[in-house]
Coordinates of C-alpha atoms in Angstrom, one line a residue:
X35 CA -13.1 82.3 68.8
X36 CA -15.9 84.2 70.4
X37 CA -18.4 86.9 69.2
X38 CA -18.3 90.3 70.4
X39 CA -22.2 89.3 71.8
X40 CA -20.8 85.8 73.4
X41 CA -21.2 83.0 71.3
X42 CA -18.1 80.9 70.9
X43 CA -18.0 79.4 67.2
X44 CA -17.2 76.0 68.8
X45 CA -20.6 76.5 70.9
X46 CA -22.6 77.2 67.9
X47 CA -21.4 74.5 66.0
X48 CA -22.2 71.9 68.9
X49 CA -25.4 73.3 69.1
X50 CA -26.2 73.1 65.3
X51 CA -24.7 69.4 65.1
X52 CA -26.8 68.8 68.7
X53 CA -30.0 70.3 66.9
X54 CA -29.3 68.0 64.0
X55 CA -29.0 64.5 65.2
X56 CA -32.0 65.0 68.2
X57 CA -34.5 65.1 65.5
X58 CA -35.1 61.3 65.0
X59 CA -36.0 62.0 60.9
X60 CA -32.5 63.5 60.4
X61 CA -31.2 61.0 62.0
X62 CA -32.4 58.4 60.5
X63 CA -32.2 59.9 56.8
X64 CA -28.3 60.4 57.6
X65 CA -27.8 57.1 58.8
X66 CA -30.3 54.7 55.6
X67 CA -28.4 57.0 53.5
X68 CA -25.3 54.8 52.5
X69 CA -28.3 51.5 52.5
X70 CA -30.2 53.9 49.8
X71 CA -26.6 54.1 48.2
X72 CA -26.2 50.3 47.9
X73 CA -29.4 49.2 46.8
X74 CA -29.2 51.5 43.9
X75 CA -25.9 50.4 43.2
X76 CA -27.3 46.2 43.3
X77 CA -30.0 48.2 41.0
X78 CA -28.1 49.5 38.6
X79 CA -25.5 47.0 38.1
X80 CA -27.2 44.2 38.2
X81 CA -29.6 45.8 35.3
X82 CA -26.6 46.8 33.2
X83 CA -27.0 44.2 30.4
X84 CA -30.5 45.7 30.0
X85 CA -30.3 48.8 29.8
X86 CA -26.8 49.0 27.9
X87 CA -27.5 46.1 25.4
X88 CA -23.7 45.0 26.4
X89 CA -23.4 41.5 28.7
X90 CA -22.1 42.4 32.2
X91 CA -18.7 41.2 31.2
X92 CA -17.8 43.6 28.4
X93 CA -17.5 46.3 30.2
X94 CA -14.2 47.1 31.9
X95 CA -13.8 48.0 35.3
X96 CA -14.0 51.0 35.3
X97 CA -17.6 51.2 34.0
X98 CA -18.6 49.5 36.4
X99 CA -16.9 50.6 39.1
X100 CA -18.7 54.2 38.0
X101 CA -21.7 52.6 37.5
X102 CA -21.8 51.4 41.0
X103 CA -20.8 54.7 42.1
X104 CA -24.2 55.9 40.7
X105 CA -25.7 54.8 43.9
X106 CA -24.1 57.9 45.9
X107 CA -25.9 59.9 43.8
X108 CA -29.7 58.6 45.1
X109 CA -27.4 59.3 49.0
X110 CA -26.9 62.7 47.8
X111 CA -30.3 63.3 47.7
X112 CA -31.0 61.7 50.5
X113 CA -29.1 64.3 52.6
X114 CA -29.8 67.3 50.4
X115 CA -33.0 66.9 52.1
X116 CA -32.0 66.9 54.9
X117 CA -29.8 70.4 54.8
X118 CA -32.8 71.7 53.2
X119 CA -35.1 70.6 56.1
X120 CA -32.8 71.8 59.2
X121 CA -34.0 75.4 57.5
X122 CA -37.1 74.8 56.4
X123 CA -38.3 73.1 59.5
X124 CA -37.1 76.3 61.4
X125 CA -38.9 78.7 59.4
X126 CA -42.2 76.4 58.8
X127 CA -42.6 76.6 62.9
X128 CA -41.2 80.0 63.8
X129 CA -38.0 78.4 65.6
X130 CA -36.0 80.6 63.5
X131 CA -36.6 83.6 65.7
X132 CA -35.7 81.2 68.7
X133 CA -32.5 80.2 66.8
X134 CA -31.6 83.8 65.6
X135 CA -32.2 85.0 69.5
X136 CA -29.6 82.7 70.9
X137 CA -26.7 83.0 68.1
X138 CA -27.4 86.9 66.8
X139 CA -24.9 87.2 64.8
X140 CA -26.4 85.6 61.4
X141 CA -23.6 84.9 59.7
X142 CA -21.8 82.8 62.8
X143 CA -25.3 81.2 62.9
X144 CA -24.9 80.0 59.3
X145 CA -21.7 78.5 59.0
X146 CA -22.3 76.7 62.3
X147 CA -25.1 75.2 60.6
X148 CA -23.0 74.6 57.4
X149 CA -20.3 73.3 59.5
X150 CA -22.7 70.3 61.1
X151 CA -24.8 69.8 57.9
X152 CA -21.4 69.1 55.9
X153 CA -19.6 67.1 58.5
X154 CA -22.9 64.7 58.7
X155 CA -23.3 64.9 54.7
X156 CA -19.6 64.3 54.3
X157 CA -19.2 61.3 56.7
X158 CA -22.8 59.9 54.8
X159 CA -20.9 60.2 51.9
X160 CA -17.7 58.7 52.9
X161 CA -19.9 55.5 53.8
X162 CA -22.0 55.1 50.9
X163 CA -19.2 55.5 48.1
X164 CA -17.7 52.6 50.0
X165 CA -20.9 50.8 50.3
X166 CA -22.2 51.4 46.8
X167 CA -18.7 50.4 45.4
X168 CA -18.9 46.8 47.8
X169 CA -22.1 46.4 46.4
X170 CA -21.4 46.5 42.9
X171 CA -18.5 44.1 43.7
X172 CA -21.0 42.1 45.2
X173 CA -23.1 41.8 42.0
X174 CA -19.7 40.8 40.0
X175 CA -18.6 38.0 42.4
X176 CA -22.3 36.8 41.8
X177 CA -22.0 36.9 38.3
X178 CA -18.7 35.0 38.2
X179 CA -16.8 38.2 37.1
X180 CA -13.1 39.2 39.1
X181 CA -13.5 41.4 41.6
X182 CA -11.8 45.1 41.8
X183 CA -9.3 45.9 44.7
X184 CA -10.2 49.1 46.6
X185 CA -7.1 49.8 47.0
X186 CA -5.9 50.5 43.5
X187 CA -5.0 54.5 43.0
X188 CA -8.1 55.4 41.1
X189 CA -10.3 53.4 42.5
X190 CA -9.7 55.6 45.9
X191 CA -9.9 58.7 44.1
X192 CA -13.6 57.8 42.2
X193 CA -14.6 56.7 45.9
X194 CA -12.9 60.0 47.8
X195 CA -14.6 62.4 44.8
X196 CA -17.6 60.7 43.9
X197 CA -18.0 61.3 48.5
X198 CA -18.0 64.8 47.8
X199 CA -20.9 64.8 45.7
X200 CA -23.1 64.2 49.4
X201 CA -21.7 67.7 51.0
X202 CA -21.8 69.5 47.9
X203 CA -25.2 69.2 47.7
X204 CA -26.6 69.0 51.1
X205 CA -25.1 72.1 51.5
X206 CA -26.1 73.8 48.4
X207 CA -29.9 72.9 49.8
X208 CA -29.2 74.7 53.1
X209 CA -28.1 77.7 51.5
X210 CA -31.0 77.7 49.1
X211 CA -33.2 76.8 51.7
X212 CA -32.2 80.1 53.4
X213 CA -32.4 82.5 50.4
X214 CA -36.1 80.6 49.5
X215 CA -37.2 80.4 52.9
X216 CA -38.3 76.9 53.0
X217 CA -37.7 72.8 52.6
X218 CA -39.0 72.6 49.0
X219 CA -37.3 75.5 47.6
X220 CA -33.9 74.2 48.7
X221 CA -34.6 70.3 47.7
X222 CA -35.5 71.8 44.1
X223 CA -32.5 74.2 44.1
X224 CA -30.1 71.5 44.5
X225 CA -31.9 68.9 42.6
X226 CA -31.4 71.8 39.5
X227 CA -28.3 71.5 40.3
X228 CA -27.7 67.5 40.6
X229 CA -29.1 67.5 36.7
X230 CA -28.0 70.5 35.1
X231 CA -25.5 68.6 32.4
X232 CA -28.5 66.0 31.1
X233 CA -30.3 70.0 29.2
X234 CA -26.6 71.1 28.3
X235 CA -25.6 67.8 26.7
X236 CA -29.3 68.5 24.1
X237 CA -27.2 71.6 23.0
X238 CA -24.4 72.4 20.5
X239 CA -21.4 70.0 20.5
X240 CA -19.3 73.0 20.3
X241 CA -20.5 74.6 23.5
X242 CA -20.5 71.7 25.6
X243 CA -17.1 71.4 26.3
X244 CA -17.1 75.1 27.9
X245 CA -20.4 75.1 29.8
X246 CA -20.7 70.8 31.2
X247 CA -17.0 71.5 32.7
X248 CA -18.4 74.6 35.6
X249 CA -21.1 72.1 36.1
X250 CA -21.2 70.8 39.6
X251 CA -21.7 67.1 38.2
X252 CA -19.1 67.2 35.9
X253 CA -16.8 69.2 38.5
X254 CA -17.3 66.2 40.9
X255 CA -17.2 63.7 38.1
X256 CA -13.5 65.0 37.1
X257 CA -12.5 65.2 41.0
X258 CA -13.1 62.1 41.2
X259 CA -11.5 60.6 37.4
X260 CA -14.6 59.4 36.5
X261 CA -14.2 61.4 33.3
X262 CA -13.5 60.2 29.9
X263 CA -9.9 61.3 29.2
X264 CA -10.3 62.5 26.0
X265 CA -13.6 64.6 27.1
X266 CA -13.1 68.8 26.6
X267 CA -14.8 68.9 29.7
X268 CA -12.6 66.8 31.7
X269 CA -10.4 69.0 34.6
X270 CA -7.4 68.5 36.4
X271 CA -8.7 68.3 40.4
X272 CA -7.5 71.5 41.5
X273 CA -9.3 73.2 38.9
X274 CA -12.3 70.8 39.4
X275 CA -12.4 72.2 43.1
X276 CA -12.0 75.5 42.3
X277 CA -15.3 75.2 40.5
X278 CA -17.0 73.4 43.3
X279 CA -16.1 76.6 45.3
X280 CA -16.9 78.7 42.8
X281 CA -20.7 77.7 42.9
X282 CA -20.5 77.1 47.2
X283 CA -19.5 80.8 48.1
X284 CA -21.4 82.5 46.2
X285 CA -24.3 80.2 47.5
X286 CA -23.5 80.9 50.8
X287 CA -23.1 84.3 50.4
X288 CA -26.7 84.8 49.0
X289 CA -27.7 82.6 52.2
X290 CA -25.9 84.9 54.3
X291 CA -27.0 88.3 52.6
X292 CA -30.7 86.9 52.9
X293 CA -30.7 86.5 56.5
X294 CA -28.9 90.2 57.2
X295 CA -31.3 91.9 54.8
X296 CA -34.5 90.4 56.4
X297 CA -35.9 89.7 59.6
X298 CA -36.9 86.1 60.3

């Protein structure tokens, strides 16, 4: 598909995902983030008895699987970061004007950018749910404790939705970035966003089940079946997405209403 002024969309998306992996800091971030992933994972399952009060051994699987799976959230902000900095590096040295110059069509300009911010954040994520959920099974098989197979059902689904928590976020950053014109504003955007449920859950029993379940943490938390059955906030996936979604577009469509209103 090509723009009426030139630019094919597959150009501008090999020239976003071109701009992203040159800068050796991107790189790099993208790559340490499933390592960050699995040391926090060692970190927090290996401190369980402490911080819980409970030996290692009585808790199920399943806690500890999520437990492990903790570790893609330190990932997540690895590479929120990161979206947040492919702006706000742009607008920090002026290259935005470059950037808007050779793809003038703002809106093609920001998905292509999307598009190679959430393909790296996505495969980052892949990668560290995997390697946060081989660490924790490391820590069991050093504490004598069975092992749990990667293969059973829900064990792929908490590794396939607790993944999406890495894209989500890296590109909620971006799009903040955009609308706040800089690095910071986007890491703190998304960060808001990361820890949203831990001011909710202060409030009113009777109100939590409504507001914790549009939360983007609780969304991915129920994508993935991390989510106590009998929780009201719990969601069946499809509506879990929708929610994801419903905070995504209306992100990017700040993002892209920013950049038509205002010059560069």
């Amino acid at each position: 598909m090509t723009t009426t002024r030139g630019t094919p969309m597959t150009a501008a998306v090999a020239a976003e995902v071109s701009k992203l992996w040159s800068l050796r800091a991107h790189r790099r971030a993208v790559l340490a983030a499933p390592v960050v992933g699995a040391a926090v994972a060692v970190l927090l399952c290996a401190t369980v008895a402490a911080t819980t009060g409970r030996a290692l051994a009585e808790h199920s699987p399943a806690d500890l699987v999520a437990t492990s799976l903790l570790g893609v959230d330190a990932a997540a902000v690895v590479l929120l970061v990161v979206g947040a900095a492919t702006v706000g590096v742009e607008y920090s040295t002026g290259m935005i004007r470059a950037t808007l110059t050779a793809l003038p069509r703002r809106g093609r300009f920001l998905a292509a950018r999307a598009a190679a911010v959430g393909a790296a954040a996505l495969g980052a994520g892949l990668l560290s749910a995997a390697a946060a959920f081989a660490a924790g099974q490391l820590v069991l098989a050093a504490a004598g404790l069975p092992a749990v197979s990667p293969l059973e059902p829900w064990v792929l689904r908490a590794l396939g939705g607790t993944a999406l928590t890495v894209p989500f976020l890296a590109l909620a950053a971006v799009f903040l970035a955009v609308v706040l014109r800089g690095t910071a504003g986007g890491v703190v955007g998304a960060l808001v966003l990361l820890a949203l449920p831990a001011p909710v859950r202060w409030g009113p029993d009777a109100w939590q089940g409504v507001v914790l379940g549009v939360l983007p943490s609780e969304a991915l938390h129920s994508l993935a079946g991390l989510t106590a059955e009998d929780a009201p906030f719990r969601l069946p996936a499809a509506a879990a997405a929708a929610v994801l979604l419903g905070w995504l577009v209306p992100l990017y469509g700040a993002a892209r209403a920013a950049l038509s209103r205002r010059d560069a």
